[in-house]
Each structure stands twice: as structure tokens, then as C-alpha cells.
Amino acid sequence: AAIVIFGVLTTFLVITYAMLVSVMPRTGGDYAWQSRVLGGGLGFVLSITGWWFTLFLWAPIYANILNVQFFLPLAYTLQWSGVASFFTSQTGLFVSCLIVLAFVSVVVTLGMETYARIQKICF
């Protein structure tokens, strides 16, 4: 039921973004739209808080992927059952979230050129 409700609500978001893209096709995404509609200061505040909420929602998902595909197999391969059980706990997931956020912060701080290099190496 939650997926259906979310899908219906997301439909309105997608329609809104599609209309914005067709009216103002310019780079800058949310900030460009929000700063034009609301002004520079308020547009910046809303744009940056949007990214905070996005990271807040996605960090646990990526942290769980980091646990399942990296930390747990590594710990079991090295026969570190204590480390493996730690990363299956809530505290372990929180630590994984912090690792993901630290990595993302470093990559974003280094700039787009470095991000492109990292992406080329990873994929």
C-alpha cells in the first residue's frame, strides 16, 4: 500500500518537474527554478535543504549496499564474525552511513573533474 501511495504522490512531482523543464530548460536544476520563482536567497536555502533531505533519505540505502556488498563479505572472508555482526546492527548501519556521507563529501568537495575520474575508474 505504501508503494502505491508513494507512486501516486511522486506522479505529481514528476509532472511538476516536467512542466518546469519545458518552461525553463536551463542548467542548474532546482536552484535555477527556485531562485527565479522565489528570489536568490530563499531559492538557495530551499535548494540546499532539498539536497540535505535527499542525502538524508539515500544515505541509509547506500550504507546498506556498502554493508551487504563490501563489509559483510570482507568480514566473513577474513573470518571476523564480530565485525560482521557489528555491521548487521543498527550501530553498524549508522557507522556505514557516516562512511558513505564522508566519502560523498570528499568527492563533492574535490570537484567535478575528480568526480569524473572516480566514476571512470569505478564504472
PDB file of C-alpha atoms in Angstrom:
ATOM      1  CA  ALA A   1       0.000   0.000   0.000  1.00  0.00           C
ATOM      2  CA  ALA A   2       2.868   2.372   0.809  1.00  0.00           C
ATOM      3  CA  ILE A   3       4.392   1.897  -2.636  1.00  0.00           C
ATOM      4  CA  VAL A   4       1.083   2.712  -4.341  1.00  0.00           C
ATOM      5  CA  ILE A   5       0.587   5.852  -2.223  1.00  0.00           C
ATOM      6  CA  PHE A   6       4.171   6.915  -2.862  1.00  0.00           C
ATOM      7  CA  GLY A   7       3.753   6.272  -6.585  1.00  0.00           C
ATOM      8  CA  VAL A   8       0.655   8.465  -6.744  1.00  0.00           C
ATOM      9  CA  LEU A   9       2.347  11.287  -4.837  1.00  0.00           C
ATOM     10  CA  THR A  10       5.511  11.003  -6.920  1.00  0.00           C
ATOM     11  CA  THR A  11       3.432  11.354 -10.078  1.00  0.00           C
ATOM     12  CA  PHE A  12       2.587  14.922  -9.093  1.00  0.00           C
ATOM     13  CA  LEU A  13       6.280  15.642  -8.500  1.00  0.00           C
ATOM     14  CA  VAL A  14       7.231  14.233 -11.892  1.00  0.00           C
ATOM     15  CA  ILE A  15       4.542  16.290 -13.635  1.00  0.00           C
ATOM     16  CA  THR A  16       5.773  19.432 -11.875  1.00  0.00           C
ATOM     17  CA  TYR A  17       9.387  18.809 -12.891  1.00  0.00           C
ATOM     18  CA  ALA A  18       8.366  18.017 -16.473  1.00  0.00           C
ATOM     19  CA  MET A  19       6.485  21.316 -16.683  1.00  0.00           C
ATOM     20  CA  LEU A  20       9.420  23.235 -15.191  1.00  0.00           C
ATOM     21  CA  VAL A  21      11.888  21.665 -17.610  1.00  0.00           C
ATOM     22  CA  SER A  22       9.718  22.552 -20.587  1.00  0.00           C
ATOM     23  CA  VAL A  23       9.241  26.152 -19.399  1.00  0.00           C
ATOM     24  CA  MET A  24      12.802  26.836 -18.169  1.00  0.00           C
ATOM     25  CA  PRO A  25      15.240  24.473 -19.911  1.00  0.00           C
ATOM     26  CA  ARG A  26      18.460  25.624 -18.313  1.00  0.00           C
ATOM     27  CA  THR A  27      21.200  24.050 -16.258  1.00  0.00           C
ATOM     28  CA  GLY A  28      21.247  24.413 -12.511  1.00  0.00           C
ATOM     29  CA  GLY A  29      18.191  22.334 -11.766  1.00  0.00           C
ATOM     30  CA  ASP A  30      16.351  23.124  -8.568  1.00  0.00           C
ATOM     31  CA  TYR A  31      18.362  26.236  -7.787  1.00  0.00           C
ATOM     32  CA  ALA A  32      17.651  27.801 -11.184  1.00  0.00           C
ATOM     33  CA  TRP A  33      13.912  27.264 -10.820  1.00  0.00           C
ATOM     34  CA  GLN A  34      13.646  28.197  -7.171  1.00  0.00           C
ATOM     35  CA  SER A  35      15.807  31.308  -7.471  1.00  0.00           C
ATOM     36  CA  ARG A  36      13.732  32.590 -10.392  1.00  0.00           C
ATOM     37  CA  VAL A  37      10.434  31.984  -8.619  1.00  0.00           C
ATOM     38  CA  LEU A  38      11.394  32.888  -5.041  1.00  0.00           C
ATOM     39  CA  GLY A  39      14.490  35.060  -5.405  1.00  0.00           C
ATOM     40  CA  GLY A  40      18.170  34.248  -4.879  1.00  0.00           C
ATOM     41  CA  GLY A  41      18.379  33.940  -1.088  1.00  0.00           C
ATOM     42  CA  LEU A  42      15.254  31.900  -0.466  1.00  0.00           C
ATOM     43  CA  GLY A  43      15.898  29.844  -3.598  1.00  0.00           C
ATOM     44  CA  PHE A  44      19.358  28.932  -2.311  1.00  0.00           C
ATOM     45  CA  VAL A  45      18.045  27.962   1.132  1.00  0.00           C
ATOM     46  CA  LEU A  46      15.328  25.747  -0.342  1.00  0.00           C
ATOM     47  CA  SER A  47      17.724  24.217  -2.851  1.00  0.00           C
ATOM     48  CA  ILE A  48      20.361  23.311  -0.264  1.00  0.00           C
ATOM     49  CA  THR A  49      17.802  21.921   2.188  1.00  0.00           C
ATOM     50  CA  GLY A  50      16.433  19.819  -0.664  1.00  0.00           C
ATOM     51  CA  TRP A  51      19.875  18.253  -1.054  1.00  0.00           C
ATOM     52  CA  TRP A  52      20.098  17.681   2.688  1.00  0.00           C
ATOM     53  CA  PHE A  53      16.807  15.799   2.637  1.00  0.00           C
ATOM     54  CA  THR A  54      17.921  13.839  -0.413  1.00  0.00           C
ATOM     55  CA  LEU A  55      21.108  12.754   1.351  1.00  0.00           C
ATOM     56  CA  PHE A  56      19.101  12.004   4.495  1.00  0.00           C
ATOM     57  CA  LEU A  57      16.914   9.615   2.504  1.00  0.00           C
ATOM     58  CA  TRP A  58      19.586   7.964   0.352  1.00  0.00           C
ATOM     59  CA  ALA A  59      22.472   7.598   2.827  1.00  0.00           C
ATOM     60  CA  PRO A  60      20.938   4.593   4.654  1.00  0.00           C
ATOM     61  CA  ILE A  61      20.218   2.868   1.350  1.00  0.00           C
ATOM     62  CA  TYR A  62      23.794   3.280   0.114  1.00  0.00           C
ATOM     63  CA  ALA A  63      25.115   2.361   3.562  1.00  0.00           C
ATOM     64  CA  ASN A  64      23.156  -0.887   3.451  1.00  0.00           C
ATOM     65  CA  ILE A  65      24.546  -1.598  -0.016  1.00  0.00           C
ATOM     66  CA  LEU A  66      28.051  -0.919   1.355  1.00  0.00           C
ATOM     67  CA  ASN A  67      27.375  -3.368   4.187  1.00  0.00           C
ATOM     68  CA  VAL A  68      25.874  -6.132   2.052  1.00  0.00           C
ATOM     69  CA  GLN A  69      28.290  -5.926  -0.868  1.00  0.00           C
ATOM     70  CA  PHE A  70      31.534  -4.925   0.845  1.00  0.00           C
ATOM     71  CA  PHE A  71      31.816  -5.028   4.640  1.00  0.00           C
ATOM     72  CA  LEU A  72      29.954  -8.295   5.298  1.00  0.00           C
ATOM     73  CA  PRO A  73      31.646 -10.356   2.550  1.00  0.00           C
ATOM     74  CA  LEU A  74      35.035  -8.963   3.582  1.00  0.00           C
ATOM     75  CA  ALA A  75      34.416  -9.707   7.256  1.00  0.00           C
ATOM     76  CA  TYR A  76      33.200 -13.254   6.562  1.00  0.00           C
ATOM     77  CA  THR A  77      36.110 -13.906   4.189  1.00  0.00           C
ATOM     78  CA  LEU A  78      38.586 -12.816   6.864  1.00  0.00           C
ATOM     79  CA  GLN A  79      36.558 -14.787   9.460  1.00  0.00           C
ATOM     80  CA  TRP A  80      35.844 -11.686  11.543  1.00  0.00           C
ATOM     81  CA  SER A  81      32.420 -12.703  12.798  1.00  0.00           C
ATOM     82  CA  GLY A  82      32.390  -9.872  15.361  1.00  0.00           C
ATOM     83  CA  VAL A  83      32.874  -7.256  12.642  1.00  0.00           C
ATOM     84  CA  ALA A  84      30.194  -8.918  10.526  1.00  0.00           C
ATOM     85  CA  SER A  85      27.698  -8.915  13.381  1.00  0.00           C
ATOM     86  CA  PHE A  86      28.555  -5.272  14.132  1.00  0.00           C
ATOM     87  CA  PHE A  87      27.694  -4.189  10.587  1.00  0.00           C
ATOM     88  CA  THR A  88      24.356  -6.006  10.778  1.00  0.00           C
ATOM     89  CA  SER A  89      23.374  -3.980  13.863  1.00  0.00           C
ATOM     90  CA  GLN A  90      21.786  -0.521  13.938  1.00  0.00           C
ATOM     91  CA  THR A  91      25.059   0.993  15.132  1.00  0.00           C
ATOM     92  CA  GLY A  92      26.898  -0.666  12.255  1.00  0.00           C
ATOM     93  CA  LEU A  93      24.425   0.758   9.769  1.00  0.00           C
ATOM     94  CA  PHE A  94      24.876   4.193  11.337  1.00  0.00           C
ATOM     95  CA  VAL A  95      28.669   3.905  11.023  1.00  0.00           C
ATOM     96  CA  SER A  96      28.220   2.852   7.391  1.00  0.00           C
ATOM     97  CA  CYS A  97      26.031   5.938   6.842  1.00  0.00           C
ATOM     98  CA  LEU A  98      28.801   8.123   8.234  1.00  0.00           C
ATOM     99  CA  ILE A  99      31.333   6.450   5.934  1.00  0.00           C
ATOM    100  CA  VAL A 100      29.087   6.988   2.905  1.00  0.00           C
ATOM    101  CA  LEU A 101      28.472  10.636   3.819  1.00  0.00           C
ATOM    102  CA  ALA A 102      32.187  11.242   4.399  1.00  0.00           C
ATOM    103  CA  PHE A 103      33.048   9.715   1.017  1.00  0.00           C
ATOM    104  CA  VAL A 104      30.371  11.738  -0.781  1.00  0.00           C
ATOM    105  CA  SER A 105      31.505  14.915   0.985  1.00  0.00           C
ATOM    106  CA  VAL A 106      35.109  14.373  -0.086  1.00  0.00           C
ATOM    107  CA  VAL A 107      34.139  13.619  -3.692  1.00  0.00           C
ATOM    108  CA  VAL A 108      31.843  16.663  -3.922  1.00  0.00           C
ATOM    109  CA  THR A 109      34.495  18.894  -2.350  1.00  0.00           C
ATOM    110  CA  LEU A 110      37.154  17.767  -4.832  1.00  0.00           C
ATOM    111  CA  GLY A 111      35.091  18.977  -7.772  1.00  0.00           C
ATOM    112  CA  MET A 112      33.624  17.658 -10.976  1.00  0.00           C
ATOM    113  CA  GLU A 113      36.904  16.751 -12.669  1.00  0.00           C
ATOM    114  CA  THR A 114      37.915  14.457  -9.811  1.00  0.00           C
ATOM    115  CA  TYR A 115      34.395  13.017  -9.667  1.00  0.00           C
ATOM    116  CA  ALA A 116      34.613  12.174 -13.374  1.00  0.00           C
ATOM    117  CA  ARG A 117      37.917  10.351 -12.774  1.00  0.00           C
ATOM    118  CA  ILE A 118      36.453   8.383  -9.853  1.00  0.00           C
ATOM    119  CA  GLN A 119      33.398   7.491 -11.927  1.00  0.00           C
ATOM    120  CA  LYS A 120      35.606   6.362 -14.830  1.00  0.00           C
ATOM    121  CA  ILE A 121      37.616   4.100 -12.504  1.00  0.00           C
ATOM    122  CA  CYS A 122      34.525   2.628 -10.829  1.00  0.00           C
ATOM    123  CA  PHE A 123      32.497   2.029 -13.956  1.00  0.00           C
TER     124      PHE A 123
END
